[in-house]
GROMACS .gro file of C-alpha atoms in nm:
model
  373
    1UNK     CA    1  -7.903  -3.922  -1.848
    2UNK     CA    2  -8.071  -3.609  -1.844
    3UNK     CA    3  -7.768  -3.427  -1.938
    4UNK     CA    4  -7.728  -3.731  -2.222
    5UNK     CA    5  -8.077  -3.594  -2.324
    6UNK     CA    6  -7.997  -3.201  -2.330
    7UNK     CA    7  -7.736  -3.261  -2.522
    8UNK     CA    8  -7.866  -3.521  -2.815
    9UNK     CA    9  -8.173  -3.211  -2.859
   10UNK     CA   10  -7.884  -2.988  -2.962
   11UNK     CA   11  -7.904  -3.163  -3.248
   12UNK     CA   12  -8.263  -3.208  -3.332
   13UNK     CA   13  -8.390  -3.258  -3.695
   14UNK     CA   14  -8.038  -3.223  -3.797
   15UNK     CA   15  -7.922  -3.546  -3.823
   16UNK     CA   16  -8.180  -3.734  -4.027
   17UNK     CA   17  -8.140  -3.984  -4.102
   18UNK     CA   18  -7.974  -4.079  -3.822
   19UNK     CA   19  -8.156  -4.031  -3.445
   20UNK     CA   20  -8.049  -3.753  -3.247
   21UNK     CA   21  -7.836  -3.907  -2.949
   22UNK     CA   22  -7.677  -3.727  -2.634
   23UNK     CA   23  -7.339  -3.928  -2.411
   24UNK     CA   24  -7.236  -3.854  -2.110
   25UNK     CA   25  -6.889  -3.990  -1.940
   26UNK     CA   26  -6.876  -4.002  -1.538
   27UNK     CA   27  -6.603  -4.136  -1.352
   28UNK     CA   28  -6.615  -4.122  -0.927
   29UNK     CA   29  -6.868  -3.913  -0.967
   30UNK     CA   30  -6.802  -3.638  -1.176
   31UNK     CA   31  -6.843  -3.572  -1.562
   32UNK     CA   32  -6.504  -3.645  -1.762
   33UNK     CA   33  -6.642  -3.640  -2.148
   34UNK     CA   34  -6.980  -3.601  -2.315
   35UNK     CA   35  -7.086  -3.507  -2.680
   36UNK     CA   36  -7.361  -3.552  -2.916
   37UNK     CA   37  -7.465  -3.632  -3.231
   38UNK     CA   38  -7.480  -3.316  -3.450
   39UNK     CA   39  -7.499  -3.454  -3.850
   40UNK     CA   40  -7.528  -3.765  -4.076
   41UNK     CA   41  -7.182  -3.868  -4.148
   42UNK     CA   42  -7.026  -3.741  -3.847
   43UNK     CA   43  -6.904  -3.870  -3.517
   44UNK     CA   44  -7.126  -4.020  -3.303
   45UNK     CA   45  -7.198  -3.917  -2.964
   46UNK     CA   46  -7.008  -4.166  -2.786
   47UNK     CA   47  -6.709  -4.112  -2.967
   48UNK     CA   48  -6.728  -3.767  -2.905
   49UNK     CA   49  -6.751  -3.844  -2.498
   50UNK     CA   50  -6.468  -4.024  -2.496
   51UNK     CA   51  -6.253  -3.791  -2.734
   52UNK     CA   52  -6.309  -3.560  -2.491
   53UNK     CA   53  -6.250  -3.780  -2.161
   54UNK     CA   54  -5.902  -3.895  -2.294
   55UNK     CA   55  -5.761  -4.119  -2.092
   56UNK     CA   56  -6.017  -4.002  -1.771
   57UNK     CA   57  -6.243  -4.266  -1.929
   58UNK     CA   58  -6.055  -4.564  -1.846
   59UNK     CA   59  -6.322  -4.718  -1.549
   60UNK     CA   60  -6.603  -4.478  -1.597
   61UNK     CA   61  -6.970  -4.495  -1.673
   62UNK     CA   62  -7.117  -4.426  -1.985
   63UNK     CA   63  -7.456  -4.267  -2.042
   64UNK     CA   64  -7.630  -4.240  -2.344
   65UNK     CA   65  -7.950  -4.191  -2.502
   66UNK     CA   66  -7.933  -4.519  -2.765
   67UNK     CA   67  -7.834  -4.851  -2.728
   68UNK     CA   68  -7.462  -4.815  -2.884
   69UNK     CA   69  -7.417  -4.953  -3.274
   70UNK     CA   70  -7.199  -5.294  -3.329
   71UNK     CA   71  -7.206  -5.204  -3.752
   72UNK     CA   72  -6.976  -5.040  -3.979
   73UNK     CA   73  -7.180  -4.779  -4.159
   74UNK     CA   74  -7.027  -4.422  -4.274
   75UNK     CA   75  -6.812  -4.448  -3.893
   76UNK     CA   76  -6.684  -4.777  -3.703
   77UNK     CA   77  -6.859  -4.934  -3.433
   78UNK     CA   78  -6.911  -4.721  -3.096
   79UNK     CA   79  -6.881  -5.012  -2.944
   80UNK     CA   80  -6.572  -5.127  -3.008
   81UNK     CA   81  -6.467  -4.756  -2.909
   82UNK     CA   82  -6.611  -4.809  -2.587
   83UNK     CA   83  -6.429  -5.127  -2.501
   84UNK     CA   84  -6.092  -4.980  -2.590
   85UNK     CA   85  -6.137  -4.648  -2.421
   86UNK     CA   86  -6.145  -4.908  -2.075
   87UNK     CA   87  -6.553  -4.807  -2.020
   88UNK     CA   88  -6.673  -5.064  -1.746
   89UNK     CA   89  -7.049  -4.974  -1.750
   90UNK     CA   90  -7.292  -4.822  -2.008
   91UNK     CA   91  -7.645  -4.700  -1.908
   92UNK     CA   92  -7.835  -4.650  -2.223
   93UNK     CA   93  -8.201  -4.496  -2.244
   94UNK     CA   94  -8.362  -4.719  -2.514
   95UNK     CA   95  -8.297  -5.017  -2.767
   96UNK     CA   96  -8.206  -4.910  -3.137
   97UNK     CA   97  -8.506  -5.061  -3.347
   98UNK     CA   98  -8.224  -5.057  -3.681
   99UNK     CA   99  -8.189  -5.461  -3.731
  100UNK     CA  100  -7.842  -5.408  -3.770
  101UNK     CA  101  -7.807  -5.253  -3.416
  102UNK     CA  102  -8.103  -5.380  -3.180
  103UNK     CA  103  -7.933  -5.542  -2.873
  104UNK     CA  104  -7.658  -5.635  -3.053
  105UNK     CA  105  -7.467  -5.331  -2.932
  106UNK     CA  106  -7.585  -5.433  -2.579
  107UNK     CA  107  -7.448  -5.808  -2.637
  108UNK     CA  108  -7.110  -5.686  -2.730
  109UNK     CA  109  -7.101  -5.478  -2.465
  110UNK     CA  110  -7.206  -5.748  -2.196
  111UNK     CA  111  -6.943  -6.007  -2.370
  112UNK     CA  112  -6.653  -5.802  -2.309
  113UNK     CA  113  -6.682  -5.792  -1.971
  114UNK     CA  114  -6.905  -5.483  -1.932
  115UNK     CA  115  -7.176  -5.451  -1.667
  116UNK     CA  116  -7.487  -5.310  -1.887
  117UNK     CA  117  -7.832  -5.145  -1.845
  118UNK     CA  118  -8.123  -5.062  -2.042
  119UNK     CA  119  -8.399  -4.799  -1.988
  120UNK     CA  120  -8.350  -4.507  -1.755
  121UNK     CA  121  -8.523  -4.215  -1.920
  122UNK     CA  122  -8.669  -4.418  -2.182
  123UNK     CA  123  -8.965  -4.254  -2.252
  124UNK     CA  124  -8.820  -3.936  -2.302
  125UNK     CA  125  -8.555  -4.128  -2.537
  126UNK     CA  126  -8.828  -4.229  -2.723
  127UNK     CA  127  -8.974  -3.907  -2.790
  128UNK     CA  128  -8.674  -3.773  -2.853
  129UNK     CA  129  -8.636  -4.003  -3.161
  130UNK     CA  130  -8.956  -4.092  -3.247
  131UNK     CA  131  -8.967  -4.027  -3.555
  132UNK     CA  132  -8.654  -4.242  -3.671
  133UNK     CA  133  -8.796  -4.531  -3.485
  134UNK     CA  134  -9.128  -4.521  -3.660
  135UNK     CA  135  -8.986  -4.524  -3.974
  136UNK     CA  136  -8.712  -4.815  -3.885
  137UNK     CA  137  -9.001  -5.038  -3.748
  138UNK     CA  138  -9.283  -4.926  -4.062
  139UNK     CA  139  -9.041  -4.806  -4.338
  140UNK     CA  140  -9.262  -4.505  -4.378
  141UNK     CA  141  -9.234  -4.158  -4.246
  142UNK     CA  142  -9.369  -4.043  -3.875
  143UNK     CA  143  -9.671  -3.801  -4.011
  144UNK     CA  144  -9.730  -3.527  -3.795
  145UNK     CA  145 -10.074  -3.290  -3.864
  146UNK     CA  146 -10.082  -2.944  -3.805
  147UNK     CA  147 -10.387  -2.682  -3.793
  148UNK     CA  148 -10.467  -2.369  -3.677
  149UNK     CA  149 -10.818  -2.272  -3.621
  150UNK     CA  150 -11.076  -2.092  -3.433
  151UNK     CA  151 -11.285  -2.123  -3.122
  152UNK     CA  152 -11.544  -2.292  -3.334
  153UNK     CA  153 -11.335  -2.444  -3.550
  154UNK     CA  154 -11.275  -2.283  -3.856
  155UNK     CA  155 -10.958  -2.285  -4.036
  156UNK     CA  156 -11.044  -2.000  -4.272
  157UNK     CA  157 -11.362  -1.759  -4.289
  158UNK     CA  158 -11.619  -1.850  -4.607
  159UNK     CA  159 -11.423  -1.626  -4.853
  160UNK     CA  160 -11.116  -1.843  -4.773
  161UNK     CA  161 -10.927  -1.602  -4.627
  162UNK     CA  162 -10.721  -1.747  -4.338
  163UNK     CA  163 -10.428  -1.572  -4.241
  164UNK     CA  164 -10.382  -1.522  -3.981
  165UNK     CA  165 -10.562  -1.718  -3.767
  166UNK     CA  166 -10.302  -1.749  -3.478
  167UNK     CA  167 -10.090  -1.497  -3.383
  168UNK     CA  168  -9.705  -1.435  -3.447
  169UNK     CA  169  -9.583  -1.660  -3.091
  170UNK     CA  170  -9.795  -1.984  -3.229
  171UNK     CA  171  -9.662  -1.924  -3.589
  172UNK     CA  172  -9.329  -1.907  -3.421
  173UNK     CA  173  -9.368  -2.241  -3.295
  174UNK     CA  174  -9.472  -2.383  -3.620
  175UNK     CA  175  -9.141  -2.237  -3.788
  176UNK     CA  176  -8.927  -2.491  -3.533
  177UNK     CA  177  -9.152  -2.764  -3.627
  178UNK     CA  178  -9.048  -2.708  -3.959
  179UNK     CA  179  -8.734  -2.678  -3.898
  180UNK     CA  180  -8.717  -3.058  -3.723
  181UNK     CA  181  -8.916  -3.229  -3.990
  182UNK     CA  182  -8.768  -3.353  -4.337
  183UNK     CA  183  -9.044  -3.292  -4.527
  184UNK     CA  184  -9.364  -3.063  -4.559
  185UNK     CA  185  -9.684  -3.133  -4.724
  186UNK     CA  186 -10.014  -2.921  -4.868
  187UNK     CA  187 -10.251  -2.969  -5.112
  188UNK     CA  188 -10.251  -2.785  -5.419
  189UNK     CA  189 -10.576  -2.587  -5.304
  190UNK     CA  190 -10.348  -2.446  -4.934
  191UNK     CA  191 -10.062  -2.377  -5.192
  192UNK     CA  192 -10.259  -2.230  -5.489
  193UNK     CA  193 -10.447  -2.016  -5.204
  194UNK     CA  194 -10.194  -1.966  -4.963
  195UNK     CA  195  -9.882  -1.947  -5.163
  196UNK     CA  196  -9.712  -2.050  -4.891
  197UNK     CA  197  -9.306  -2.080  -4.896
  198UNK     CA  198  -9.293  -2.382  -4.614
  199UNK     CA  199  -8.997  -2.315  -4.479
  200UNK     CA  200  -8.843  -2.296  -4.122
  201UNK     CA  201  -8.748  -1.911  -4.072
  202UNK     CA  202  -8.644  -1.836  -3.741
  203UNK     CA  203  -8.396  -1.503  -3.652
  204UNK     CA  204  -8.054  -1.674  -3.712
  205UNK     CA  205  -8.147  -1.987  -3.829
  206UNK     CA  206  -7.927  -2.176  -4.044
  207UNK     CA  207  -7.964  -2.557  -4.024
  208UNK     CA  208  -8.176  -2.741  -4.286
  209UNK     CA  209  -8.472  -2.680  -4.402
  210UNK     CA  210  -8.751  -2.956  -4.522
  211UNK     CA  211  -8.821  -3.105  -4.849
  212UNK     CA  212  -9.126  -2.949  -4.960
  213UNK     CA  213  -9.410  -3.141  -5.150
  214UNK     CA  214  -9.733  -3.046  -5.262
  215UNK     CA  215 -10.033  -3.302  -5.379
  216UNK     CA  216 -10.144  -3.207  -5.709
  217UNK     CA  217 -10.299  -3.469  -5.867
  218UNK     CA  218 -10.414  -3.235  -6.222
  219UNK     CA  219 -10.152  -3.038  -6.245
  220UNK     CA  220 -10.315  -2.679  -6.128
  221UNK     CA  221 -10.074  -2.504  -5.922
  222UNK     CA  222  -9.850  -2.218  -6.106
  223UNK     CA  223  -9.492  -2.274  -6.148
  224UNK     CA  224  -9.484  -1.920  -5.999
  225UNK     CA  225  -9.561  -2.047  -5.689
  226UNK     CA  226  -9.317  -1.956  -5.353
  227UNK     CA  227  -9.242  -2.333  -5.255
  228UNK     CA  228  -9.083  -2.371  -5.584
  229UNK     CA  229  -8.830  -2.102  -5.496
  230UNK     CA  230  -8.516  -2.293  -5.567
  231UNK     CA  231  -8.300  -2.073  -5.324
  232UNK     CA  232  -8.464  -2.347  -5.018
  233UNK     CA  233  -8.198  -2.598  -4.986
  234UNK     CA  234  -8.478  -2.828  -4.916
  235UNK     CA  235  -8.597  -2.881  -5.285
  236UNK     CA  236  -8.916  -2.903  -5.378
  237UNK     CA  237  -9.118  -3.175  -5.497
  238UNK     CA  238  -9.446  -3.287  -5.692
  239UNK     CA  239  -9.652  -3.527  -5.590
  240UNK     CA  240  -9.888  -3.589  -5.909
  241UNK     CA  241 -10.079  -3.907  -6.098
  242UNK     CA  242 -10.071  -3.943  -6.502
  243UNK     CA  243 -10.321  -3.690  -6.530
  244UNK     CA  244 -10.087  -3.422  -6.506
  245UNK     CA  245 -10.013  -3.209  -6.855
  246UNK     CA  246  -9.656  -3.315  -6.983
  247UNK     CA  247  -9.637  -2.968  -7.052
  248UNK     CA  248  -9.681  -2.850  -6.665
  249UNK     CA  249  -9.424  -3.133  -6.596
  250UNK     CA  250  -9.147  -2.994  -6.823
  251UNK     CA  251  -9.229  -2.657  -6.690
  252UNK     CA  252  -9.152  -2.764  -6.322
  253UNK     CA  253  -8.872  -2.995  -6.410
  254UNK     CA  254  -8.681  -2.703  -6.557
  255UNK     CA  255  -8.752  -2.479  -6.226
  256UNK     CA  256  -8.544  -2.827  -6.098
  257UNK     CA  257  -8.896  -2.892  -5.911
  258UNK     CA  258  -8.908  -3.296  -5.850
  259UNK     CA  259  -9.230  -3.457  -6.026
  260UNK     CA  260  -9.351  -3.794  -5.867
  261UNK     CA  261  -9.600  -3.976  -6.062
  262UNK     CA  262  -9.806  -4.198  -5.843
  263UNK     CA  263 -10.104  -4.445  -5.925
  264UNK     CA  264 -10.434  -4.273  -5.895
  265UNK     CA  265 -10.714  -4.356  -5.635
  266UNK     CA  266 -11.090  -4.426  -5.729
  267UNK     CA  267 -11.119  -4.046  -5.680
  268UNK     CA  268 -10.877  -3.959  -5.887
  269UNK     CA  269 -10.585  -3.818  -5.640
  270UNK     CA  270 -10.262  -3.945  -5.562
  271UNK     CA  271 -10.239  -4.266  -5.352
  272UNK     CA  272 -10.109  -4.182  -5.000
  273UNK     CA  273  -9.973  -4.542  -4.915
  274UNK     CA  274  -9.727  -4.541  -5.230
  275UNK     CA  275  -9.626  -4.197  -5.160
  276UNK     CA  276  -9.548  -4.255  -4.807
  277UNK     CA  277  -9.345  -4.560  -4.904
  278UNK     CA  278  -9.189  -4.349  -5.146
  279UNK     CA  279  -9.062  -4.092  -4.913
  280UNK     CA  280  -8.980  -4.410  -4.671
  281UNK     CA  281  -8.720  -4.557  -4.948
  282UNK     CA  282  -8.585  -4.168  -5.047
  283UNK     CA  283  -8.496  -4.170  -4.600
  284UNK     CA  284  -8.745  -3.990  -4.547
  285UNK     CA  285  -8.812  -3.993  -4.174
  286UNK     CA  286  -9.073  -3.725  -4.081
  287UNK     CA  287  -9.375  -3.533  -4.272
  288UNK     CA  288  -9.553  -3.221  -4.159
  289UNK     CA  289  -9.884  -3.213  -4.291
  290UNK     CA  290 -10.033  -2.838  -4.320
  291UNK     CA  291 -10.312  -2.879  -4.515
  292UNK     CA  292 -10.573  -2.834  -4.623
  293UNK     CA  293 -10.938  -3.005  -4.510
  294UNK     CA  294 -10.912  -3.249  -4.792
  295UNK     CA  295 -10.549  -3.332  -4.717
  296UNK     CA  296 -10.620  -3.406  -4.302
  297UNK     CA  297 -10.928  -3.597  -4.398
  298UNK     CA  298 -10.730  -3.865  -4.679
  299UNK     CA  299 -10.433  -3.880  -4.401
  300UNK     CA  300 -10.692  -3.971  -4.086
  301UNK     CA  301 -10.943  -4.140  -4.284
  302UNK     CA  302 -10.647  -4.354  -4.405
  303UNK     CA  303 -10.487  -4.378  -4.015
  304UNK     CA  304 -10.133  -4.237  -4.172
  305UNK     CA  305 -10.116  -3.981  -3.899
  306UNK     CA  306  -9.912  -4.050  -3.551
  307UNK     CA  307  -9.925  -3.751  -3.408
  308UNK     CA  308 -10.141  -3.402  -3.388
  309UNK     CA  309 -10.115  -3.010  -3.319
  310UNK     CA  310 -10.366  -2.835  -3.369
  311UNK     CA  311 -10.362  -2.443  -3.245
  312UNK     CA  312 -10.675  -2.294  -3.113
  313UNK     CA  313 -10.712  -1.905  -3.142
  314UNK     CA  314 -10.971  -1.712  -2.931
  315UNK     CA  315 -11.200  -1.589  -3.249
  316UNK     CA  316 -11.520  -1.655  -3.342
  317UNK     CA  317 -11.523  -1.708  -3.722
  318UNK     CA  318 -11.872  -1.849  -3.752
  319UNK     CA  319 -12.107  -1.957  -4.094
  320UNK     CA  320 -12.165  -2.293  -4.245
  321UNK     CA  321 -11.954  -2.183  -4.547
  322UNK     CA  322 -11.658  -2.147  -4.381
  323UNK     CA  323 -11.410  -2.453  -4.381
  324UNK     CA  324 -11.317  -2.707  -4.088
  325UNK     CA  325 -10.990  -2.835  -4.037
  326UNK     CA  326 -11.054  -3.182  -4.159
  327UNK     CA  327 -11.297  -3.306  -4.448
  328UNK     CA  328 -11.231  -3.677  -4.575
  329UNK     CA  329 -11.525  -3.943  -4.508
  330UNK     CA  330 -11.523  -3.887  -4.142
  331UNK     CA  331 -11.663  -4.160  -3.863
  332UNK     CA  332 -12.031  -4.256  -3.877
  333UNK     CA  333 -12.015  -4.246  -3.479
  334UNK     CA  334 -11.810  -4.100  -3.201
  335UNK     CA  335 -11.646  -4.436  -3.091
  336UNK     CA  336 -11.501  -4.438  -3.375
  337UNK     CA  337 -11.333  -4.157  -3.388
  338UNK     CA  338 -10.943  -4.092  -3.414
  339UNK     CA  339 -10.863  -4.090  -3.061
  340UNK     CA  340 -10.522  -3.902  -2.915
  341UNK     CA  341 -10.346  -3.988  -2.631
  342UNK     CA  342 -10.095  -3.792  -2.407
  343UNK     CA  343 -10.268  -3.493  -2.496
  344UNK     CA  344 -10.101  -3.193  -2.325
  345UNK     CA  345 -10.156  -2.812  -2.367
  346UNK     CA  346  -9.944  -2.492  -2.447
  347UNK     CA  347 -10.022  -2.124  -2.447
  348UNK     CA  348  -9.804  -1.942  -2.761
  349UNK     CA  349  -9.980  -1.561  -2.668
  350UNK     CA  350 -10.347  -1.599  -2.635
  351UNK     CA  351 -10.325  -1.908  -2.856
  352UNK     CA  352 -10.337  -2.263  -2.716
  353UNK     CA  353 -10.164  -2.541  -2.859
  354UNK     CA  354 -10.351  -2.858  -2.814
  355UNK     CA  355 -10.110  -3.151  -2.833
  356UNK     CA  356 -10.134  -3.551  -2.840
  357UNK     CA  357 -10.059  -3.860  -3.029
  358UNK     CA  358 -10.311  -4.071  -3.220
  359UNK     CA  359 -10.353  -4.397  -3.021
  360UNK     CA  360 -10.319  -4.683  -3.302
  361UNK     CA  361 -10.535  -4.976  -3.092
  362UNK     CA  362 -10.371  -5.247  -3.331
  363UNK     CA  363 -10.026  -5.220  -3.236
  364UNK     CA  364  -9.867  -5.320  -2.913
  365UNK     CA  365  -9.584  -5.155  -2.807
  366UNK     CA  366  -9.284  -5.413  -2.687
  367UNK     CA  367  -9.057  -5.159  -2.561
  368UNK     CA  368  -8.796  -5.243  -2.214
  369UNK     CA  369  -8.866  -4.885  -2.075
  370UNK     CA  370  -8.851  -4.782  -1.713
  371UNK     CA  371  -9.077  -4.456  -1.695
  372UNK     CA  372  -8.953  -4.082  -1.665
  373UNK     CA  373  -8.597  -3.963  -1.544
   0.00000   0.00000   0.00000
């Protein structure tokens, strides 16, 4: 299963929307077959195995990282695959939360004949594809927050200047998040500021690269702006209310920039809820949030965010001028503060990368998982 695990994070962010998934084949012992996952449209994992066990999977033991589908969607079943390929047990890390697929896969499976287990590794499973099972079970994209800022927690010094903050090793590291996401988001302030291009550029990279949206309720940043560079196969997109000049929009819409018009909160700025559901119905599975204060505080103060990075850089910025990493309403006392859970930490250089998951006390996860490999 570990092996089953290796291989499905060959495939990582590449095969939205579909989770990543890893198969191994063993038979008396020793590994016959295994494959993975590696785009939308093309085999699955299991059918890879077994292509490769040939007829060496006739009474062996599959592993894999997801229950195995019983639909028809772009490709047949796996498990009718696995039934004819004469596969007498599967070991599979975690249920599929896709209506369509959960624990149906595992009844077919157990009806013809197979013997059938659930869980091994399934916390790692689950983190492996956590963010296509949050948006199966909510319909919205898994929101992950990312900062950098200093000792004392600055994010840029009072003139506004804040590059760079971190060094190149934790900017590094952000590049791969971006390159596993589907989507990235700023305000128009971090992009009118910042002009940054959002993109995942790593030495030989060539896999996809996110969608790229930026809030901008008015209609202020430039149409000469680097994340509406049209050579990203990403696209770029909008995210504005009415109060945008139809001029601006015809401007952008001929750079073939997207422009989503959303209703308008109290404030005057574009309603997160109906732009997350948005980006939920386009298959939108993941959203890195960079910034900036404003941004972070709507997304926590609203509870859209599952999970958090924030990089801390040795410095000393200092002044009450200069910005924190997240503005928005706030708590009025510590208990009520965003809490994160299975925090863990990460040198990049003299950086530290501060890691953990927002712990949402109203939902109850109902998940058949056995602990760590």
């Amino acid at each position: 299963m570990r092996r089953a695990l290796a291989l499905a994070r060959l495939a990582e962010g590449q095969t939205s929307p579909n989770p990543a998934v890893g198969a191994v084949l063993v038979r008396g012992g020793k590994v016959v077959g295994e494959g993975y996952h590696s785009r939308a449209g093309g085999p699955h994992a299991e059918v890879e195995a077994l292509r490769e066990a040939g007829d060496l999977a006739m009474n062996s033991t599959l592993h894999v990282t997801l229950e195995p589908c019983n639909h028809t969607g772009r490709t047949p079943p796996c498990t009718e695959a696995i039934v004819r390929a004469g596969v007498t047990e599967v070991n599979y890390a975690v249920r599929d939360p896709n209506p369509s697929v959960s624990g149906g896969g595992h009844e077919y499976l157990e009806n013809a004949g197979l013997v059938v287990h659930e869980g091994l590794c399934g916390e790692e499973a689950r983190h492996l594809n956590r963010f296509y099972i949050h948006a199966v079970q909510t319909g919205r994209p898994y929101v992950v927050a990312k900062f950098a800022m200093s000792l004392d927690g600055k994010i840029a010094t009072r003139s506004g200047e804040s590059r760079w903050i971190t060094g190149a090793d934790a900017r590094a590291e952000v590049h791969k998040l971006r390159s596993v996401v589907d989507a990235v988001l700023v305000g128009a302030g971090t992009a009118i500021s910042d002009n940054p291009l959002l993109t995942a550029r790593m030495e030989g990279y060539e896999g996809s690269q996110p969608r790229r949206i930026v809030l901008d309720s008015h209609g202020r940043v430039p149409i000469e702006s680097a994340m509406f560079d049209s050579e990203s196969s990403g696209g770029s997109v909008v995210a504005t209310t009415d109060a945008m000049p139809e001029e601006h929009r015809r401007a952008l819409e001929k750079l073939g920039v997207e422009v989503w018009t959303f209703p308008r909160t109290g404030s005057g700025q574009v309603k997160l809820s109906v732009l997350l559901d948005e980006l939920g119905n386009r298959g939108t599975r993941s959203l890195l949030v960079e910034g900036g204060a404003d941004v972070f505080g709507s997304f926590f103060d609203k509870g859209h965010v599952q999970e958090l990075w924030a990089f801390v850089a040795p410095i000393i910025i200092g002044g009450p001028e200069a910005l924190s990493p997240v503005h928005g309403n706030g708590v009025p006392r510590p208990s009520k503060a965003t809490r994160l859970g299975k925090t863990s930490l990460e040198r990049f250089g003299d950086d530290v990368l501060i890691r953990g998951y927002v712990i949402q006390s109203s939902r109850v996860e109902k998940e058949n998982v056995h602990g760590n490999c």
